[in-house]
Coordinates of N, CA and C in Angstrom, one line a residue:
M1 N 1.0 -1.3 0.0 CA 0.1 -0.3 0.0 C 0.6 1.1 -0.1
N2 N 0.5 2.3 -0.7 CA 1.3 3.5 -0.8 C 1.1 4.3 0.5
P3 N 2.3 4.6 1.3 CA 2.2 5.4 2.4 C 1.5 6.7 2.2
L4 N 1.5 7.4 1.2 CA 0.6 8.6 0.9 C -0.7 8.2 0.8
I5 N -1.3 7.2 0.6 CA -2.7 7.0 0.2 C -3.4 6.2 1.7
P6 N -4.4 6.9 2.2 CA -4.9 6.1 3.7 C -5.5 4.8 3.2
A7 N -5.2 3.8 4.0 CA -5.8 2.5 3.6 C -7.3 2.4 3.4
E8 N -8.1 3.6 4.3 CA -9.5 3.8 4.2 C -9.8 5.4 3.9
F9 N -10.6 5.7 2.9 CA -11.0 7.0 2.8 C -12.3 6.8 1.9
I10 N -12.9 8.2 2.1 CA -14.4 8.1 1.5 C -14.2 9.2 0.4
A11 N -14.7 8.8 -0.7 CA -14.7 9.5 -1.9 C -16.4 10.1 -1.8
F12 N -16.8 11.5 -1.8 CA -18.3 11.6 -1.8 C -18.4 12.8 -2.9
D13 N -19.8 12.9 -3.2 CA -20.2 14.0 -4.0 C -21.9 14.2 -3.8
I14 N -22.0 15.4 -3.9 CA -23.6 16.0 -3.7 C -24.2 16.5 -5.0
E15 N -25.4 16.6 -5.1 CA -26.1 17.3 -6.1 C -27.0 18.2 -5.8
T16 N -27.1 19.4 -6.0 CA -28.1 20.5 -5.3 C -28.6 21.2 -6.0
T17 N -30.0 22.0 -5.7 CA -31.0 22.5 -6.4 C -30.1 23.9 -6.7
G18 N -29.0 24.3 -6.6 CA -28.3 25.6 -6.7 C -27.1 25.6 -6.2
L19 N -26.5 26.6 -6.1 CA -25.1 26.9 -5.9 C -25.0 27.8 -4.2
D20 N -26.3 28.3 -3.8 CA -26.0 29.0 -2.5 C -26.5 28.1 -1.4
P21 N -25.5 27.5 -0.5 CA -25.8 26.5 0.5 C -27.1 27.1 1.6
N22 N -27.1 28.3 1.5 CA -28.3 29.1 2.6 C -29.4 29.3 1.8
R23 N -29.8 29.3 0.5 CA -30.8 29.1 -0.3 C -31.3 27.7 -1.0
E24 N -30.3 26.9 -0.9 CA -30.7 25.7 -1.7 C -30.3 24.6 -1.1
D25 N -30.8 23.3 -1.7 CA -30.9 22.3 -0.8 C -30.0 21.1 -1.9
I26 N -29.6 20.1 -0.7 CA -29.0 18.8 -1.3 C -30.3 17.9 -2.0
I27 N -29.9 17.3 -3.2 CA -31.2 16.2 -3.8 C -30.4 15.3 -3.9
E28 N -29.2 15.0 -3.8 CA -28.7 13.8 -3.9 C -27.3 13.8 -2.9
L29 N -27.1 12.5 -1.9 CA -25.7 12.7 -1.3 C -25.2 11.2 -1.8
A30 N -24.1 11.1 -2.2 CA -23.4 9.8 -2.4 C -22.0 9.5 -2.3
A31 N -21.6 8.4 -1.9 CA -20.3 8.2 -1.3 C -19.7 6.7 -1.5
V32 N -18.6 6.3 -1.4 CA -18.0 5.1 -1.7 C -16.8 5.1 -0.8
L33 N -17.0 4.1 -0.1 CA -15.7 3.6 1.0 C -14.6 3.0 -0.1
F34 N -13.3 3.8 0.2 CA -12.1 3.0 -0.5 C -11.4 2.3 0.6
R35 N -11.1 1.1 0.3 CA -10.3 0.3 1.3 C -9.2 -0.2 0.5
D36 N -7.8 -0.1 1.0 CA -6.9 -0.7 0.3 C -6.8 -0.5 -1.3
G37 N -7.2 1.0 -1.9 CA -7.4 1.5 -3.1 C -8.4 0.7 -3.8
A38 N -9.2 0.1 -3.4 CA -10.4 -0.5 -3.8 C -11.9 0.1 -3.6
P39 N -12.8 -0.1 -4.2 CA -14.0 0.4 -3.6 C -14.6 -0.8 -2.9
A40 N -15.2 -0.6 -1.7 CA -15.6 -1.5 -0.7 C -17.2 -1.6 -0.5
E41 N -17.3 -0.1 0.0 CA -19.1 -0.3 0.3 C -19.7 1.4 -0.5
D42 N -20.6 1.4 -0.6 CA -21.3 2.5 -1.1 C -22.5 3.0 -0.5
F43 N -22.9 4.6 -0.7 CA -23.7 5.0 0.0 C -24.5 5.7 -0.9
D44 N -25.7 6.0 -1.3 CA -26.4 6.8 -2.2 C -27.8 7.2 -1.8
S45 N -28.2 8.2 -1.8 CA -29.5 8.5 -1.3 C -30.1 10.0 -2.0
L46 N -31.5 9.9 -2.6 CA -31.9 11.3 -2.9 C -32.5 11.8 -1.9
V47 N -32.5 13.0 -1.7 CA -32.9 13.8 -0.6 C -34.1 14.7 -0.7
L48 N -35.2 14.5 -0.1 CA -36.5 15.4 -0.4 C -36.2 17.0 -0.1
T49 N -36.8 17.6 -0.9 CA -36.5 18.9 -0.7 C -38.2 19.8 -1.4
D50 N -38.3 20.9 -0.4 CA -39.5 21.8 -1.0 C -39.2 22.7 -2.0
K51 N -37.8 22.8 -2.4 CA -37.4 23.5 -3.8 C -37.9 23.0 -5.0
I52 N -38.1 23.6 -5.8 CA -38.4 22.9 -7.1 C -37.1 22.9 -8.0
I53 N -37.1 21.5 -8.3 CA -35.7 21.2 -9.0 C -35.6 21.9 -10.6
S54 N -35.2 22.8 -10.9 CA -35.3 23.5 -12.2 C -34.9 22.5 -13.4
P55 N -35.4 22.7 -14.4 CA -35.1 22.1 -16.1 C -33.4 22.2 -16.0
Y56 N -32.9 23.1 -15.7 CA -31.6 23.2 -15.9 C -30.6 22.3 -15.1
I57 N -31.2 22.2 -13.7 CA -30.4 21.6 -12.9 C -30.6 19.7 -13.0
S58 N -32.0 19.7 -13.5 CA -32.4 18.3 -14.0 C -31.7 17.9 -14.9
S59 N -31.4 18.6 -15.9 CA -30.3 18.2 -17.3 C -29.1 18.0 -16.9
L60 N -28.6 19.0 -15.7 CA -27.3 18.7 -15.4 C -26.7 17.8 -14.5
T61 N -27.9 17.2 -13.7 CA -27.6 16.0 -12.6 C -28.3 15.2 -13.2
G62 N -29.3 15.0 -14.2 CA -29.8 13.8 -14.7 C -31.0 13.3 -13.3
I63 N -31.5 14.4 -12.5 CA -32.4 14.2 -11.4 C -33.5 14.9 -11.4
S64 N -34.6 14.1 -11.7 CA -36.0 14.8 -11.7 C -36.7 15.1 -10.9
Q65 N -37.8 16.4 -10.8 CA -38.4 16.7 -9.3 C -39.3 15.1 -9.1
A66 N -39.8 14.7 -10.0 CA -40.5 13.2 -9.7 C -39.4 12.2 -9.0
E67 N -38.2 12.0 -9.4 CA -37.6 11.1 -9.0 C -37.4 11.3 -7.3
V68 N -37.1 12.8 -7.3 CA -36.9 13.0 -5.8 C -38.0 12.8 -4.9
E69 N -39.3 13.1 -5.6 CA -40.5 13.1 -4.7 C -40.6 11.6 -4.4
A70 N -40.3 10.5 -5.1 CA -41.0 9.2 -5.3 C -39.7 8.4 -4.6
K71 N -38.3 8.7 -4.6 CA -37.4 8.3 -3.8 C -36.4 8.8 -2.8
G72 N -37.2 9.9 -2.8 CA -36.0 11.1 -1.6 C -36.7 10.7 -0.4
R73 N -35.5 10.8 0.6 CA -35.6 10.7 2.0 C -35.4 11.8 2.7
P74 N -35.8 12.2 3.7 CA -35.9 13.4 4.5 C -34.5 13.6 4.9
A75 N -34.0 14.9 4.5 CA -32.5 15.2 4.9 C -32.0 14.9 6.3
T76 N -32.7 15.1 7.0 CA -32.2 14.7 8.6 C -31.9 12.9 8.4
E77 N -32.6 12.3 8.0 CA -32.0 10.8 8.0 C -31.2 10.7 6.8
V78 N -31.1 11.4 5.7 CA -29.7 11.1 5.0 C -28.5 11.5 5.4
L79 N -28.4 12.7 6.3 CA -27.4 13.2 6.7 C -26.8 12.3 8.1
E80 N -27.9 12.0 8.9 CA -27.4 11.1 9.9 C -26.7 9.7 9.2
K81 N -27.4 9.0 8.3 CA -27.0 7.9 7.8 C -25.4 8.2 7.1
F82 N -25.3 9.3 6.6 CA -24.2 9.7 5.7 C -23.0 9.8 6.9
L83 N -23.3 10.5 7.8 CA -22.0 10.5 9.1 C -21.9 9.6 9.9
E84 N -22.9 8.6 9.8 CA -22.3 7.2 10.2 C -21.6 6.5 9.2
F85 N -22.0 6.3 7.9 CA -21.1 5.8 6.8 C -19.6 6.0 6.9
I86 N -19.5 7.7 7.0 CA -18.1 8.1 6.8 C -17.5 8.0 8.2
G87 N -18.1 8.1 9.3 CA -17.2 7.9 10.7 C -16.2 9.1 10.6
D88 N -15.0 8.4 11.1 CA -13.7 9.8 10.9 C -13.0 9.5 10.0
R89 N -13.3 8.7 8.8 CA -12.2 8.4 7.7 C -12.0 9.6 6.8
P90 N -10.9 10.0 6.2 CA -10.8 11.1 5.3 C -11.5 11.2 4.2
L91 N -11.9 12.4 3.9 CA -12.9 12.6 2.8 C -12.2 13.1 1.6
V92 N -12.9 12.5 0.2 CA -12.3 13.1 -0.9 C -13.3 13.5 -1.8
A93 N -13.2 14.9 -2.2 CA -14.3 15.3 -3.1 C -13.6 16.2 -4.3
H94 N -14.3 16.4 -5.5 CA -14.2 17.0 -6.7 C -14.3 18.9 -6.2
N95 N -13.9 19.5 -5.9 CA -14.3 20.9 -5.6 C -14.7 20.8 -4.2
A96 N -13.9 19.9 -3.0 CA -14.5 20.0 -1.7 C -14.9 21.0 -1.0
G97 N -14.8 22.3 -1.2 CA -15.3 23.1 -0.5 C -16.7 23.6 -0.6
F98 N -17.0 23.4 -2.3 CA -18.5 23.4 -2.4 C -18.9 22.5 -1.6
D99 N -18.8 21.0 -1.7 CA -19.6 19.7 -0.9 C -19.3 19.9 0.6
T100 N -18.4 20.4 1.2 CA -18.3 20.5 2.6 C -19.1 21.4 3.1
T101 N -18.9 22.6 2.5 CA -19.9 23.7 2.9 C -21.3 23.6 2.8
F102 N -21.9 22.5 1.6 CA -23.2 22.4 1.5 C -23.7 21.4 2.9
V103 N -22.9 20.6 3.0 CA -23.2 19.3 4.0 C -23.2 20.3 5.3
N104 N -22.1 21.1 5.8 CA -21.8 21.6 7.0 C -23.1 22.7 7.2
T105 N -23.4 23.4 6.3 CA -24.8 24.4 6.2 C -26.1 23.7 6.5
K106 N -26.1 22.4 6.1 CA -27.3 21.7 6.2 C -27.1 21.0 7.7
L107 N -26.1 20.6 8.1 CA -25.9 19.7 9.4 C -26.0 21.1 10.4
K108 N -25.7 22.2 10.2 CA -25.8 23.2 11.3 C -27.6 23.5 11.4
L109 N -28.3 23.6 10.2 CA -29.5 23.9 10.4 C -30.1 22.6 11.0
L110 N -29.7 21.7 11.0 CA -30.3 20.5 11.8 C -29.7 20.5 13.3
K111 N -28.9 21.2 13.7 CA -28.2 21.6 15.0 C -27.4 20.0 15.4
K112 N -26.7 19.8 14.0 CA -25.5 18.5 14.3 C -24.2 19.3 14.0
E113 N -23.4 18.5 14.7 CA -21.7 18.9 14.6 C -21.4 19.3 12.9
K114 N -20.6 20.0 12.9 CA -20.1 19.9 11.3 C -18.8 19.1 11.3
L115 N -18.6 18.6 9.9 CA -17.5 17.5 9.8 C -16.2 18.0 10.2
T116 N -15.6 17.1 10.8 CA -14.2 17.5 11.2 C -13.3 16.2 10.6
N117 N -13.6 15.8 9.7 CA -12.7 14.5 8.9 C -11.8 15.5 8.1
S118 N -10.5 15.0 7.8 CA -9.5 15.4 7.0 C -10.2 15.5 5.6
V119 N -9.9 16.3 4.8 CA -10.6 16.7 3.5 C -9.7 17.0 2.5
Y120 N -9.6 16.1 1.5 CA -8.7 16.2 0.4 C -9.4 16.7 -0.9
D121 N -8.9 17.7 -1.7 CA -9.8 18.0 -2.7 C -9.0 17.5 -4.3
S122 N -9.8 16.8 -4.8 CA -9.1 16.2 -6.2 C -9.1 17.3 -7.1
L123 N -10.0 18.4 -7.2 CA -9.8 19.4 -8.4 C -8.5 20.2 -7.9
L124 N -7.8 20.5 -6.6 CA -6.8 21.3 -6.2 C -5.7 20.2 -6.6
L125 N -5.7 18.8 -6.2 CA -4.7 18.0 -6.4 C -4.5 17.7 -8.1
S126 N -5.4 17.9 -8.9 CA -5.4 17.5 -10.4 C -4.7 19.0 -10.7
R127 N -5.1 20.2 -10.2 CA -4.5 21.1 -10.8 C -2.7 21.2 -10.0
L128 N -2.5 20.6 -9.1 CA -0.9 20.7 -8.9 C -0.3 19.8 -9.6
G129 N -0.9 18.6 -9.9 CA -0.4 17.5 -10.8 C -0.4 17.7 -12.2
L130 N -1.3 18.3 -12.7 CA -1.4 18.8 -14.1 C -1.4 20.3 -14.3
P131 N -0.4 21.2 -13.7 CA -0.6 22.6 -13.9 C -1.1 23.2 -15.4
G132 N -0.8 22.4 -16.5 CA -0.7 23.2 -17.7 C -2.3 22.6 -18.6
L133 N -3.1 22.1 -17.7 CA -4.4 21.7 -18.2 C -5.6 22.7 -17.7
D134 N -6.8 22.7 -18.2 CA -7.6 23.9 -17.8 C -8.5 22.6 -16.9

């Protein structure tokens, strides 16, 4: 095993109704546990919202209003299960500041502690490793 890569880490991503974590909602939260460099377990849930999912967001994410209404779970339930799934493992996300800010804003609204996990941003790492590419 590479000493620079933790034995276990969680890669995660969210989809949202927009860009402002104070006004918009998470509509999907997904994560994969990597153990010794290979996917081991996954977590994926649509999240109920009272926001209207715009046609633009639906085309961008592939998530429809009807799908969220039919398969979505309450935000409290999804975030609690997500926290249980990630534990104290390091997190990896592409543009991690966006994802962690959204999750922490929603956790605060639910009177839950914010994430304290180590967070690695694959966007930043890719820019460092491949500085000449957009």
